[in-house]
Coordinates of C-alpha atoms in Angstrom, one line a residue:
M1 CA -71.6 189.6 136.1
A2 CA -68.5 187.6 135.6
T3 CA -68.7 183.8 135.7
S4 CA -66.1 181.2 136.6
D5 CA -67.1 178.9 133.8
P6 CA -64.0 177.3 132.4
S7 CA -65.6 177.2 129.0
S8 CA -65.6 181.0 128.9
S9 CA -61.9 181.2 129.3
N10 CA -59.7 182.1 126.3
T11 CA -56.9 179.8 127.5
A12 CA -56.6 176.8 125.2
Q13 CA -57.3 173.5 126.9
D14 CA -54.8 170.6 127.0
P15 CA -56.1 168.1 124.4
N16 CA -54.7 165.3 126.6
P17 CA -55.1 166.3 130.2
T18 CA -53.7 163.1 131.5
N19 CA -50.3 163.7 129.8
L20 CA -47.5 165.3 131.8
R21 CA -46.1 168.4 130.2
P22 CA -42.5 168.1 128.9
T23 CA -41.0 170.1 131.7
T24 CA -42.7 168.0 134.4
Y25 CA -41.8 164.9 132.5
D26 CA -38.2 165.7 132.3
T27 CA -38.1 166.6 136.0
W28 CA -39.6 163.2 136.9
C29 CA -37.1 161.5 134.6
G30 CA -34.3 163.1 136.7
V31 CA -36.0 161.9 139.8
A32 CA -36.2 158.4 138.4
H33 CA -32.5 158.4 137.5
G34 CA -31.5 159.5 140.9
C35 CA -33.5 156.8 142.8
T36 CA -32.7 153.3 143.6
K37 CA -33.6 150.7 141.0
K38 CA -36.9 149.6 142.6
I39 CA -38.3 153.1 143.2
G40 CA -36.9 154.3 139.9
L41 CA -38.8 151.6 138.0
K42 CA -42.1 152.5 139.8
I43 CA -41.7 156.1 138.6
C44 CA -40.8 154.9 135.2
G45 CA -43.9 152.7 135.1
F46 CA -46.1 155.7 136.0
L47 CA -44.6 157.9 133.3
Q48 CA -44.9 155.1 130.8
R49 CA -48.7 154.8 131.4
N50 CA -49.1 158.6 130.8
N51 CA -46.7 159.4 127.9
S52 CA -45.9 158.7 124.3
L53 CA -43.9 155.6 123.1
E54 CA -41.0 157.9 122.3
D55 CA -40.9 159.3 125.8
K56 CA -41.2 155.8 127.3
S57 CA -38.3 154.6 125.2
R58 CA -36.2 157.6 126.2
L59 CA -36.8 157.1 129.9
V60 CA -36.2 153.4 129.9
S61 CA -32.9 153.8 128.0
A62 CA -31.7 156.5 130.3
L63 CA -32.6 154.5 133.3
K64 CA -30.8 151.4 132.0
E65 CA -27.7 153.5 131.1
R66 CA -27.7 155.0 134.6
Q67 CA -28.0 151.6 136.3
S68 CA -25.3 150.2 134.0
T69 CA -22.9 153.0 135.1
R70 CA -23.7 152.4 138.7
N71 CA -23.0 148.7 138.3
L72 CA -19.7 149.4 136.6
L73 CA -18.7 151.8 139.4
A74 CA -19.7 149.4 142.0
C75 CA -17.7 146.7 140.3
E76 CA -14.6 149.0 140.1
N77 CA -15.0 150.0 143.7
S78 CA -15.3 146.4 144.8
E79 CA -12.1 145.5 142.9
K80 CA -10.3 148.4 144.5
E81 CA -11.4 147.5 148.0
G82 CA -10.5 143.9 147.4
R83 CA -7.1 144.7 146.0
F84 CA -6.0 147.0 148.9
Q85 CA -8.1 145.6 151.8
K86 CA -6.3 145.0 155.1
T87 CA -6.5 141.6 156.5
E88 CA -5.5 140.2 159.9
T89 CA -1.8 139.1 159.4
D90 CA 0.6 137.6 161.8
F91 CA 3.9 139.4 161.1
S92 CA 5.8 137.8 164.0
N93 CA 6.7 134.8 161.8
L94 CA 7.3 136.9 158.6
Y95 CA 10.7 138.3 157.6
A96 CA 12.1 140.5 154.8
R97 CA 12.8 137.3 152.8
D98 CA 9.0 136.7 152.6
L99 CA 8.3 140.0 150.8
L100 CA 8.6 140.7 147.1
P101 CA 10.5 139.8 145.0
A102 CA 10.1 136.5 146.9
K103 CA 7.8 134.0 145.2
N104 CA 4.2 134.4 146.3
G105 CA 5.2 137.4 148.3
E106 CA 2.5 139.7 146.9
E107 CA 0.0 139.4 149.8
Q108 CA 2.6 139.7 152.6
T109 CA 4.1 142.7 150.9
L110 CA 0.7 144.4 150.5
Q111 CA -0.3 143.8 154.1
F112 CA 3.1 145.0 155.4
L113 CA 3.0 148.2 153.4
L114 CA -0.6 148.9 154.4
E115 CA 0.5 148.7 158.0
V116 CA 3.5 151.0 157.3
V117 CA 1.2 153.5 155.5
E118 CA -1.3 153.4 158.4
I119 CA 1.6 154.2 160.9
L120 CA 2.7 157.1 158.7
L121 CA -0.7 158.6 158.2
T122 CA -1.5 158.3 161.9
Y123 CA 1.7 160.2 162.6
V124 CA 0.9 162.9 160.0
K125 CA -2.5 163.4 161.5
K126 CA -1.1 163.7 165.1
T127 CA 1.6 166.0 163.8
F128 CA -1.0 168.7 163.1
D129 CA -2.9 168.1 166.3
R130 CA -2.3 171.0 168.7
S131 CA -3.3 168.9 171.7
T132 CA -0.4 166.5 171.2
K133 CA 3.2 167.0 172.3
V134 CA 5.9 168.4 170.1
L135 CA 8.3 165.9 171.6
D136 CA 8.0 163.0 174.1
F137 CA 11.4 163.8 175.5
H138 CA 13.8 161.2 177.0
H139 CA 17.5 161.5 177.8
P140 CA 19.9 159.7 175.5
H141 CA 20.8 157.0 178.1
Q142 CA 17.1 156.2 178.4
L143 CA 16.7 155.6 174.7
L144 CA 20.0 153.7 174.5
E145 CA 19.2 151.5 177.5
G146 CA 15.8 150.6 176.0
M147 CA 12.3 151.4 177.4
E148 CA 8.9 150.0 176.8
G149 CA 10.3 147.6 174.2
F150 CA 12.2 150.4 172.3
N151 CA 15.6 149.1 171.4
L152 CA 18.2 150.7 169.1
E153 CA 20.7 147.9 169.3
L154 CA 21.4 146.0 166.0
S155 CA 20.6 142.3 166.2
D156 CA 22.8 139.7 164.6
N157 CA 19.7 137.8 163.5
P158 CA 17.0 139.0 161.1
E159 CA 14.2 140.9 162.8
S160 CA 10.6 139.9 162.1
L161 CA 8.3 142.2 160.3
E162 CA 6.4 142.7 163.5
Q163 CA 9.5 144.0 165.2
I164 CA 10.2 146.3 162.2
L165 CA 6.6 147.7 162.6
V166 CA 7.2 148.3 166.3
D167 CA 10.4 150.1 165.5
C168 CA 8.7 152.3 163.0
R169 CA 6.1 153.4 165.6
D170 CA 8.7 154.0 168.3
T171 CA 11.0 155.9 165.9
L172 CA 8.2 158.3 165.2
K173 CA 6.9 158.3 168.8
Y174 CA 10.2 159.5 170.4
G175 CA 11.2 161.9 167.6
V176 CA 10.5 165.6 167.2
R177 CA 7.4 166.5 165.3
T178 CA 8.8 169.2 163.1
G179 CA 5.4 169.8 161.5
H180 CA 3.7 170.5 164.8
P181 CA 2.0 173.9 165.0
R182 CA 3.9 174.7 168.1
F183 CA 7.3 173.6 166.8
F184 CA 9.6 176.6 166.0
N185 CA 13.1 176.4 164.5
Q186 CA 14.9 178.5 162.0
L187 CA 16.1 175.6 159.9
S188 CA 13.0 173.4 159.8
T189 CA 10.1 174.3 157.6
G190 CA 7.5 171.8 158.9
L191 CA 5.8 169.0 157.1
D192 CA 4.8 169.7 153.5
I193 CA 2.3 167.1 152.3
I194 CA 3.2 167.4 148.6
G195 CA 6.9 167.1 149.5
L196 CA 6.1 164.0 151.5
A197 CA 4.3 162.5 148.5
G198 CA 7.3 163.3 146.4
E199 CA 9.6 161.5 148.9
W200 CA 7.4 158.4 148.8
L201 CA 7.4 158.5 145.0
T202 CA 11.2 158.8 144.6
S203 CA 11.8 156.2 147.3
T204 CA 9.5 153.8 145.5
A205 CA 11.2 154.5 142.1
N206 CA 14.5 153.7 143.8
T207 CA 16.7 154.9 141.0
N208 CA 19.6 157.2 140.6
M209 CA 20.4 160.1 138.2
F210 CA 23.7 159.0 136.8
T211 CA 22.4 158.9 133.2
Y212 CA 19.3 159.4 131.2
E213 CA 19.2 155.7 130.5
I214 CA 18.6 154.8 134.1
A215 CA 16.3 157.7 135.0
P216 CA 14.9 159.4 132.0
V217 CA 12.0 161.3 133.7
F218 CA 14.0 162.4 136.7
V219 CA 16.9 163.6 134.6
L220 CA 14.6 165.8 132.5
M221 CA 12.8 167.0 135.7
E222 CA 16.2 168.1 137.1
Q223 CA 17.0 170.1 134.0
I224 CA 13.6 171.8 133.9
T225 CA 13.7 172.6 137.6
L226 CA 17.1 174.0 137.5
R227 CA 16.2 176.1 134.5
K228 CA 13.2 177.5 136.3
M229 CA 15.4 178.3 139.4
R230 CA 17.8 180.2 137.2
E231 CA 14.9 182.2 135.8
I232 CA 13.7 183.0 139.3
I233 CA 17.1 184.4 140.1
G234 CA 17.1 186.5 136.9
W235 CA 19.4 184.6 134.6
S236 CA 18.6 183.7 131.0
N237 CA 19.0 180.1 129.9
K238 CA 22.4 180.8 128.5
D239 CA 23.7 182.5 131.6
G240 CA 24.1 179.5 133.9
D241 CA 24.0 175.9 134.8
G242 CA 23.4 174.0 138.0
I243 CA 23.3 170.8 140.0
F244 CA 21.4 169.6 143.0
S245 CA 23.6 168.9 146.1
P246 CA 23.0 167.3 149.5
G247 CA 23.1 170.5 151.4
G248 CA 24.4 174.0 152.0
A249 CA 27.8 172.9 153.3
I250 CA 28.8 170.9 150.2
S251 CA 27.3 173.6 148.0
N252 CA 29.7 176.2 149.5
M253 CA 32.6 173.9 148.9
Y254 CA 31.5 173.4 145.3
S255 CA 31.4 177.1 144.8
I256 CA 35.0 177.5 146.0
M257 CA 36.1 174.7 143.7
A258 CA 34.3 176.3 140.7
A259 CA 35.9 179.7 141.5
R260 CA 39.4 178.2 141.8
Y261 CA 39.1 176.3 138.6
K262 CA 37.7 179.3 136.7
Y263 CA 40.7 181.5 137.5
F264 CA 43.3 178.7 137.7
P265 CA 42.3 175.7 135.6
E266 CA 45.7 174.1 136.0
V267 CA 44.9 173.3 139.6
K268 CA 42.9 170.3 138.3
T269 CA 46.0 168.6 137.1
K270 CA 48.9 170.2 139.0
G271 CA 47.3 170.9 142.4
M272 CA 47.7 173.8 144.7
A273 CA 51.4 174.0 144.2
A274 CA 50.8 175.4 140.7
V275 CA 48.7 178.4 141.9
P276 CA 49.7 181.5 143.8
K277 CA 48.7 182.2 147.4
L278 CA 45.0 182.5 147.3
V279 CA 42.7 184.0 149.9
L280 CA 39.0 183.8 150.5
F281 CA 36.7 186.4 152.2
T282 CA 33.6 185.7 154.2
S283 CA 31.4 187.2 156.9
E284 CA 32.3 186.7 160.5
H285 CA 28.8 185.4 160.9
S286 CA 28.9 183.1 157.8
H287 CA 28.4 179.4 158.0
Y288 CA 31.3 177.3 159.4
S289 CA 31.4 175.3 156.1
I290 CA 33.4 178.1 154.4
K291 CA 36.3 177.7 156.8
K292 CA 35.9 173.9 156.6
A293 CA 36.0 174.1 152.8
G294 CA 39.2 176.2 153.0
A295 CA 40.8 173.5 155.1
A296 CA 39.6 170.6 152.9
L297 CA 40.6 172.3 149.6
G298 CA 44.1 173.2 150.6
F299 CA 43.7 177.0 151.2
G300 CA 44.2 176.7 154.9
T301 CA 41.8 178.3 157.5
E302 CA 44.2 181.2 158.0
N303 CA 43.6 182.2 154.4
V304 CA 39.8 182.4 155.0
I305 CA 39.6 186.1 156.0
L306 CA 36.6 187.1 158.1
I307 CA 34.9 190.4 157.4
K308 CA 33.4 192.5 160.2
C309 CA 29.6 192.9 160.5
N310 CA 27.4 195.7 161.8
E311 CA 25.0 195.5 164.7
R312 CA 22.4 193.8 162.4
G313 CA 24.9 191.0 161.5
K314 CA 25.5 192.3 157.9
I315 CA 28.9 192.5 156.2
I316 CA 30.4 196.0 156.3
P317 CA 31.4 196.6 152.7
A318 CA 34.2 199.1 153.6
D319 CA 35.9 196.5 155.8
L320 CA 35.7 194.0 152.9
E321 CA 37.4 196.4 150.5
A322 CA 40.0 197.3 153.1
K323 CA 40.9 193.7 153.7
I324 CA 41.1 192.9 150.0
L325 CA 43.6 195.7 149.5
D326 CA 45.6 194.6 152.6
A327 CA 45.8 191.0 151.2
K328 CA 47.0 192.3 147.8
Q329 CA 49.6 194.4 149.5
K330 CA 50.9 191.3 151.3
G331 CA 51.3 189.4 148.0
Y332 CA 48.2 187.3 148.2
I333 CA 45.7 186.9 145.4
P334 CA 42.1 187.6 146.5
L335 CA 39.9 185.0 144.8
Y336 CA 36.5 184.7 146.3
V337 CA 33.9 186.4 148.4
T338 CA 30.9 184.8 150.1
A339 CA 27.8 186.9 150.8
T340 CA 25.2 185.3 153.1
A341 CA 21.5 185.5 152.4
G342 CA 20.2 184.6 155.9
T343 CA 22.9 184.0 158.4
T344 CA 22.4 181.0 160.8
V345 CA 22.1 182.9 164.0
Y346 CA 20.9 186.4 163.1
G347 CA 19.1 185.6 159.9
A348 CA 20.9 188.6 158.4
F349 CA 21.1 189.3 154.7
D350 CA 24.4 190.8 153.5
P351 CA 24.2 193.9 151.2
I352 CA 24.7 191.9 147.9
P353 CA 24.7 194.9 145.5
E354 CA 27.5 196.7 147.4
I355 CA 29.5 193.5 147.7
A356 CA 29.0 192.8 144.0
D357 CA 30.4 196.2 143.1
I358 CA 33.6 195.5 145.1
C359 CA 33.9 192.0 143.5
D360 CA 33.5 193.6 140.1
K361 CA 36.1 196.2 140.9
Y362 CA 38.7 193.8 142.0
N363 CA 37.7 190.8 139.7
L364 CA 36.7 188.4 142.5
W365 CA 34.2 185.5 142.3
L366 CA 31.0 186.4 144.2
H367 CA 29.1 183.5 145.8
V368 CA 25.8 184.0 147.7
D369 CA 25.1 181.4 150.3
A370 CA 21.3 181.4 150.2
A371 CA 20.8 178.0 151.9
W372 CA 18.7 179.6 154.6
G373 CA 17.1 182.6 153.0
G374 CA 17.0 181.7 149.3
G375 CA 13.3 180.8 149.5
L376 CA 12.5 184.5 149.7
L377 CA 13.0 184.7 146.0
M378 CA 9.5 183.2 145.8
S379 CA 8.1 186.1 148.0
R380 CA 6.8 189.3 146.4
K381 CA 7.1 191.0 149.8
H382 CA 10.6 189.9 150.8
R383 CA 12.4 189.2 147.5
H384 CA 14.1 192.6 147.7
K385 CA 16.4 191.2 150.4
L386 CA 18.2 189.2 147.7
N387 CA 18.5 192.1 145.2
G388 CA 21.8 191.7 143.4
I389 CA 22.0 187.9 143.6
E390 CA 21.7 187.9 139.8
R391 CA 25.0 189.8 139.6
Y392 CA 27.3 186.8 139.6
I393 CA 30.9 187.9 139.1
L394 CA 33.1 185.4 137.2

């Protein structure tokens, strides 16, 4: 008959049954480290009574290290909270002259900027709230006449910081929330938080990019970004150059200037009188800035020839070639063709490869206005709409 006498078991007995096994000990060490100082010390005392001197020392050292780290973090957090803590400030008697770089202007500057940041963050939060309005609409005369303290008139005297904060709130209150989930427009892409952070950073840096000496980091960032953009288009590092410009209209003008100088460099010193009669070609649905550039650069709007489009708003290549031949027959020199990647109204993409073939055939400069649709170069699904953009014709 079997017995339950422990002495009959083959299992070796623990020579020190009061000691905790290593795994249990390590577990309780973790518990002690995770507790508050008072409870942790109680657990530590219990473990010390039941374990070796080496284990006691290990536990005490670990607990002290953990507490030291906590104290350090608490100190750092306290310093941070103290440095950027909002306090009640009367801005009605403070003016721009009281902010940095004014002497002793640190605290006023901090409190003012904290108020501005709060206004901006509140706006950002509401922008993404579907329950809010896209626009609190008022007619122009209502805003100009002033309402609820909102006033656009410029005062002859300095405004207080309080009034500036009120103006900040009102400017956002009565503006269009372009980042709202229910705002739709073909030219506005919504509010990008990373882009917003970048705007804050560049405004804070408050520099320009005239030379490397004045803006070393931004100048290098520009070069690297433009190089990456050329790679996305499909050009090697030797195939192109670039600059950033304020917008699509000025970019189109730059492209015409570059084309004219490429073929007739003497225009830089002698002007349009030194070059033959030049004509430009563009889609009848292209941006108005092409005609505007023709007028500003001395070509004349009558020498900006419009090309017919199909029912989808795309240039008809056959009409382009016919009008190039007609211009040549009349004694004009065809210089430049604009293809549009995303027309303003239709969102149409001109057939760039076919247009590039014609430009290659007749030695014309090809420019692609991709101000609206160029972003599709980043899309695996829609990138094909810009096929041929790498075929610049110089």
